[in-house]
PDB file of C-alpha atoms in Angstrom:
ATOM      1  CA  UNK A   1     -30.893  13.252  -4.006  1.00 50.00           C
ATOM      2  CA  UNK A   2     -27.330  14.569  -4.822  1.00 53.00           C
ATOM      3  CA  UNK A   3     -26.423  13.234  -0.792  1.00 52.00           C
ATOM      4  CA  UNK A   4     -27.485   9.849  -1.624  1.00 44.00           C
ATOM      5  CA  UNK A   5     -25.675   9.445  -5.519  1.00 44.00           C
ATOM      6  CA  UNK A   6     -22.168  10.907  -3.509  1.00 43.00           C
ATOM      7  CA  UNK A   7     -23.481   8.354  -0.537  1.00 39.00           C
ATOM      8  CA  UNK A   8     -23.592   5.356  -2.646  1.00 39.00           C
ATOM      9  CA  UNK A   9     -20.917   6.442  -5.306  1.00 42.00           C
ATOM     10  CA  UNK A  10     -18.413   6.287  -1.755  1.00 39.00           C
ATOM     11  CA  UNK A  11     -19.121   3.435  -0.492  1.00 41.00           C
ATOM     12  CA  UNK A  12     -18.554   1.729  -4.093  1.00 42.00           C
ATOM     13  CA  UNK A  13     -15.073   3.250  -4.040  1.00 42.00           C
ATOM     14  CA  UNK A  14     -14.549   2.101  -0.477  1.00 43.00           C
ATOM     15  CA  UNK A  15     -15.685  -1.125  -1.620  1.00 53.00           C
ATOM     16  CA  UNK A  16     -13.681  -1.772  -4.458  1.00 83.00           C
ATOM     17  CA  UNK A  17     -10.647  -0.250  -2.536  1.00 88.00           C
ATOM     18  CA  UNK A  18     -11.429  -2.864   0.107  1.00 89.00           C
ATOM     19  CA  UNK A  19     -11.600  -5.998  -2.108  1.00 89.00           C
ATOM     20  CA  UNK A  20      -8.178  -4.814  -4.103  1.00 89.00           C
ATOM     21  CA  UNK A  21      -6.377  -4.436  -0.820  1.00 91.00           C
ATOM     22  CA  UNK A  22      -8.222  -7.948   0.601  1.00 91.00           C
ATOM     23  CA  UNK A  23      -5.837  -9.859  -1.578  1.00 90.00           C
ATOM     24  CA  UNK A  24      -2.586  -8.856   0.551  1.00 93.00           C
ATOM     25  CA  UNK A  25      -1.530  -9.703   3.573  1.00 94.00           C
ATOM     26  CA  UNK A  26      -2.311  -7.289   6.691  1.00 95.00           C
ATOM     27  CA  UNK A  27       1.079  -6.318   8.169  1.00 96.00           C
ATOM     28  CA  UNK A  28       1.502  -4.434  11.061  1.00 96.00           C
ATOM     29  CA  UNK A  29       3.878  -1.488  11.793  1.00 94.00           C
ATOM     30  CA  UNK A  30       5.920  -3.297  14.301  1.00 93.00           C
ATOM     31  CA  UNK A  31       6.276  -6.700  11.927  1.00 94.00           C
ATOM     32  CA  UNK A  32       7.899  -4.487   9.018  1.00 92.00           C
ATOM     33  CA  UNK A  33      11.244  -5.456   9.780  1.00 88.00           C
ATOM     34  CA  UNK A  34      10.134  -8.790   9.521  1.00 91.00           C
ATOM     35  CA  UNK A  35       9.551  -8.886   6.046  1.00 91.00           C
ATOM     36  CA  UNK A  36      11.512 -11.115   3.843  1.00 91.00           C
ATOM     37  CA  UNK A  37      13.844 -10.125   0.847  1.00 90.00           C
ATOM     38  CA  UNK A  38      12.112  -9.423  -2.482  1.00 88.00           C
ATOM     39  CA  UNK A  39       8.706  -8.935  -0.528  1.00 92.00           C
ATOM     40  CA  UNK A  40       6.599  -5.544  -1.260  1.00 94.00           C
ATOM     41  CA  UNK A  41       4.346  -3.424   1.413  1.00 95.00           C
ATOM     42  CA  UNK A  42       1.819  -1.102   0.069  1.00 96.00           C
ATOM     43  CA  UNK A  43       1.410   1.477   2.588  1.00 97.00           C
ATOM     44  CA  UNK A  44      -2.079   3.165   1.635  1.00 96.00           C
ATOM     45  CA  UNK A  45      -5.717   4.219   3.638  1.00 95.00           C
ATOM     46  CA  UNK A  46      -9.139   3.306   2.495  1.00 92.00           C
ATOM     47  CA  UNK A  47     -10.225   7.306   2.945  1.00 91.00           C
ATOM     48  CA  UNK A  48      -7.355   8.443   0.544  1.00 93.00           C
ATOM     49  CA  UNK A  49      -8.479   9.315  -3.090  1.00 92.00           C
ATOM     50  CA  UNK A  50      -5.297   8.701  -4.383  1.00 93.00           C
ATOM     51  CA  UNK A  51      -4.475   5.444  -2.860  1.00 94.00           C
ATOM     52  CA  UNK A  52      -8.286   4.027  -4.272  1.00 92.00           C
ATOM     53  CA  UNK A  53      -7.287   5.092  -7.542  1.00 91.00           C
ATOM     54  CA  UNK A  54      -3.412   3.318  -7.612  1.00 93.00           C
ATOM     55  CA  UNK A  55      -4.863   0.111  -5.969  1.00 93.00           C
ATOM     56  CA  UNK A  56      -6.424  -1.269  -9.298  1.00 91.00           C
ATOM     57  CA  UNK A  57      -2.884  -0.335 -10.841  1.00 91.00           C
ATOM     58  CA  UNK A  58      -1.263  -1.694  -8.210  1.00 92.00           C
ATOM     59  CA  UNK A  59      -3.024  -5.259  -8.597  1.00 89.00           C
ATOM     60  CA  UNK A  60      -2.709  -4.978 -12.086  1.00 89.00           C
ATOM     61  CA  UNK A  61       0.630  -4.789 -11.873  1.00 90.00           C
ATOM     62  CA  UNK A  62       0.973  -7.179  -9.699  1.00 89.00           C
ATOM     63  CA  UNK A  63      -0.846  -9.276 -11.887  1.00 87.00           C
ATOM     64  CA  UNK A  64       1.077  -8.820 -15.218  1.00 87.00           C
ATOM     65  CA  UNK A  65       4.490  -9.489 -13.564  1.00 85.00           C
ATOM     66  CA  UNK A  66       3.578 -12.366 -11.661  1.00 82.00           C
ATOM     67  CA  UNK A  67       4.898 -11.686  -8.595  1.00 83.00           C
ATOM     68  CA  UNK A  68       3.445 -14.026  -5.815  1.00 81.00           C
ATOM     69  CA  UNK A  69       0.422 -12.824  -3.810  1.00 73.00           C
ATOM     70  CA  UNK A  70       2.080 -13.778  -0.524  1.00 82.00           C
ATOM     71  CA  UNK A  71       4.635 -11.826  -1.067  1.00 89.00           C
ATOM     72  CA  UNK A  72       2.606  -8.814  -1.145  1.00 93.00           C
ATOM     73  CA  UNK A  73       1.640  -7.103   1.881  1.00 96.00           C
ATOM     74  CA  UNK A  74      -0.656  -3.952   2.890  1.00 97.00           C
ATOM     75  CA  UNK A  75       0.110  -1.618   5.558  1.00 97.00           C
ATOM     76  CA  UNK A  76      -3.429   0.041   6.757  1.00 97.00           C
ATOM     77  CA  UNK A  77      -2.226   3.752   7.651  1.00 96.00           C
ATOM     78  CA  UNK A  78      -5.507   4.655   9.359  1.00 95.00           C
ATOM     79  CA  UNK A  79      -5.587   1.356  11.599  1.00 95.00           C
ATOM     80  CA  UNK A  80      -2.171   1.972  12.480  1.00 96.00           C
ATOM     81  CA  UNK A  81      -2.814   5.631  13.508  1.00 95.00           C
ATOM     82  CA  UNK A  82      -4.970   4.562  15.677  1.00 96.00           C
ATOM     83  CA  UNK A  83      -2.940   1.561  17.542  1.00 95.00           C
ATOM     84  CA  UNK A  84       0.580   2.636  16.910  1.00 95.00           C
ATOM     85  CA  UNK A  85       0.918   6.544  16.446  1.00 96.00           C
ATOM     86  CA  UNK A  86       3.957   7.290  18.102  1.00 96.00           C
ATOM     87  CA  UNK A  87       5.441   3.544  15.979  1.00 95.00           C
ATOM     88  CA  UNK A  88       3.519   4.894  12.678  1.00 95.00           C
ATOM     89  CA  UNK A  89       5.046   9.015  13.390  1.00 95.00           C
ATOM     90  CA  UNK A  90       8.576   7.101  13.889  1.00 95.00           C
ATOM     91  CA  UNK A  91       8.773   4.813  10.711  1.00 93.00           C
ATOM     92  CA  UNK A  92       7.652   7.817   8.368  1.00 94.00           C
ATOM     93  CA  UNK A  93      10.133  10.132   9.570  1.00 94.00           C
ATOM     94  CA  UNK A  94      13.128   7.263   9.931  1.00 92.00           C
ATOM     95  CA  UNK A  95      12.280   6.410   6.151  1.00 91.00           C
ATOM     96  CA  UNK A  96      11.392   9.792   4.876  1.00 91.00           C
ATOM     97  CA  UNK A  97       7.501   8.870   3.447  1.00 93.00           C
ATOM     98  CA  UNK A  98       5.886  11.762   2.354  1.00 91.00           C
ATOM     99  CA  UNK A  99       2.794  10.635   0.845  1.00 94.00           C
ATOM    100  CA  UNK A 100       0.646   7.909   0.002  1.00 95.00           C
ATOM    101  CA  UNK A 101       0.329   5.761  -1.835  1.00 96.00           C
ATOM    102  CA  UNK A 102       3.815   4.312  -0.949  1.00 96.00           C
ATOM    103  CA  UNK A 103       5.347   1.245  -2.048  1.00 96.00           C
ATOM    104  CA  UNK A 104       8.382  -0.300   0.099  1.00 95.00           C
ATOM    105  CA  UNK A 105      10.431  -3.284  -1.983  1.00 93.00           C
ATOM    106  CA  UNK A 106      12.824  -4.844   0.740  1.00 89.00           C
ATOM    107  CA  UNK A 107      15.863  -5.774  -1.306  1.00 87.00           C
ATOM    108  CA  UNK A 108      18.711  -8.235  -1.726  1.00 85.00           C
ATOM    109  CA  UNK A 109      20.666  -6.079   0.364  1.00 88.00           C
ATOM    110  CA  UNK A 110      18.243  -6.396   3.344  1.00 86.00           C
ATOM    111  CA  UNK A 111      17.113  -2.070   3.008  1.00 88.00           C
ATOM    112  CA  UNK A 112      13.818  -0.618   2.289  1.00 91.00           C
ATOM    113  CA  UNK A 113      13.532   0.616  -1.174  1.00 92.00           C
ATOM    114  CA  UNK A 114      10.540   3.415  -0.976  1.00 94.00           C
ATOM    115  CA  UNK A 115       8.634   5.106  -3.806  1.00 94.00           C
ATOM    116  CA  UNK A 116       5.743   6.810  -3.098  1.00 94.00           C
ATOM    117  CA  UNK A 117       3.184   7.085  -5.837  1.00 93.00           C
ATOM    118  CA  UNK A 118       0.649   9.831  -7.337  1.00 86.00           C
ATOM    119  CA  UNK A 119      -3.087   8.513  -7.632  1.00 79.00           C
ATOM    120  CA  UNK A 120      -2.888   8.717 -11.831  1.00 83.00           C
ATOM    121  CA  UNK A 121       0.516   6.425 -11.284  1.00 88.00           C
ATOM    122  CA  UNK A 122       0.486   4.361 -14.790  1.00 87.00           C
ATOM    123  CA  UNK A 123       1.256   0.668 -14.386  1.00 87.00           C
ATOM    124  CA  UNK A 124       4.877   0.774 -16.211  1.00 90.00           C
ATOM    125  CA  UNK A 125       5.688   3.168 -13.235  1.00 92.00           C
ATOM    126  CA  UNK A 126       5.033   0.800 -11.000  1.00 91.00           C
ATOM    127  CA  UNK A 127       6.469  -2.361 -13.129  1.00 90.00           C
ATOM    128  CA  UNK A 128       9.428  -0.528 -12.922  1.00 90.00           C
ATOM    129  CA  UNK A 129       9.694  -0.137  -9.249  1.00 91.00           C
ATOM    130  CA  UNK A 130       8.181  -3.670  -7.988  1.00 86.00           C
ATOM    131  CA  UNK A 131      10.379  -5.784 -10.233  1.00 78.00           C
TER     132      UNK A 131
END
């Protein structure tokens, strides 16, 4: 009984985690330089505690400042170690990510601005970085 409440109470987390994330744009490790100025990546997994609880922040953020959805992307840690390790190892080390959830703001200046964020991250916390 207890292996099917944990069962089900998962795949509700994995489920909302999914349809917060579903909202930004997939980007891919290789495309990151691509990015535009002003444009934000969340780097997160779907099988990280932390990173299910920031998401809702995250969106609500994202929500209250009124940033544009398509300028919003989501970099999928766990689909990347998989295609891209050695691309993946490379970008964490070259921009010093420690943990997820991470949030990378490319600015006016054309560099990676990187935060990485606790699971209990409050929303002014992240207002303050994504603006």
């Amino acid at each position: 009984m207890i292996g099917l409440v944990s069962a089900i109470f998962l795949r509700s987390i994995f489920f909302s985690y999914e349809a917060n994330v579903s909202q930004y744009k997939e980007v891919r490790i290789d495309q990151i330089e691509n990015i535009k100025k002003g444009d934000i990546i969340y780097v997160g997994r779907k099988t990280c505690p932390s990173c299910s609880a920031f998401v809702p922040r995250l969106r609500d953020s994202v929500k209250k400042s009124k940033i544009n959805i398509q300028k919003i992307y989501y970099l999928n840690i766990d689909k990347e170690k998989k295609l891209e390790p050695l691309k993946l190892k490379k970008f964490i080390s070259k921009n010093n990510i420690k943990s997820i959830p991470t949030i990378i703001v490319k600015n006016k200046n054309n560099k990676f601005l990187i935060k990485s964020f606790s699971g209990n991250a409050n929303e002014k916390e992240i207002d303050n970085f994504i603006k």
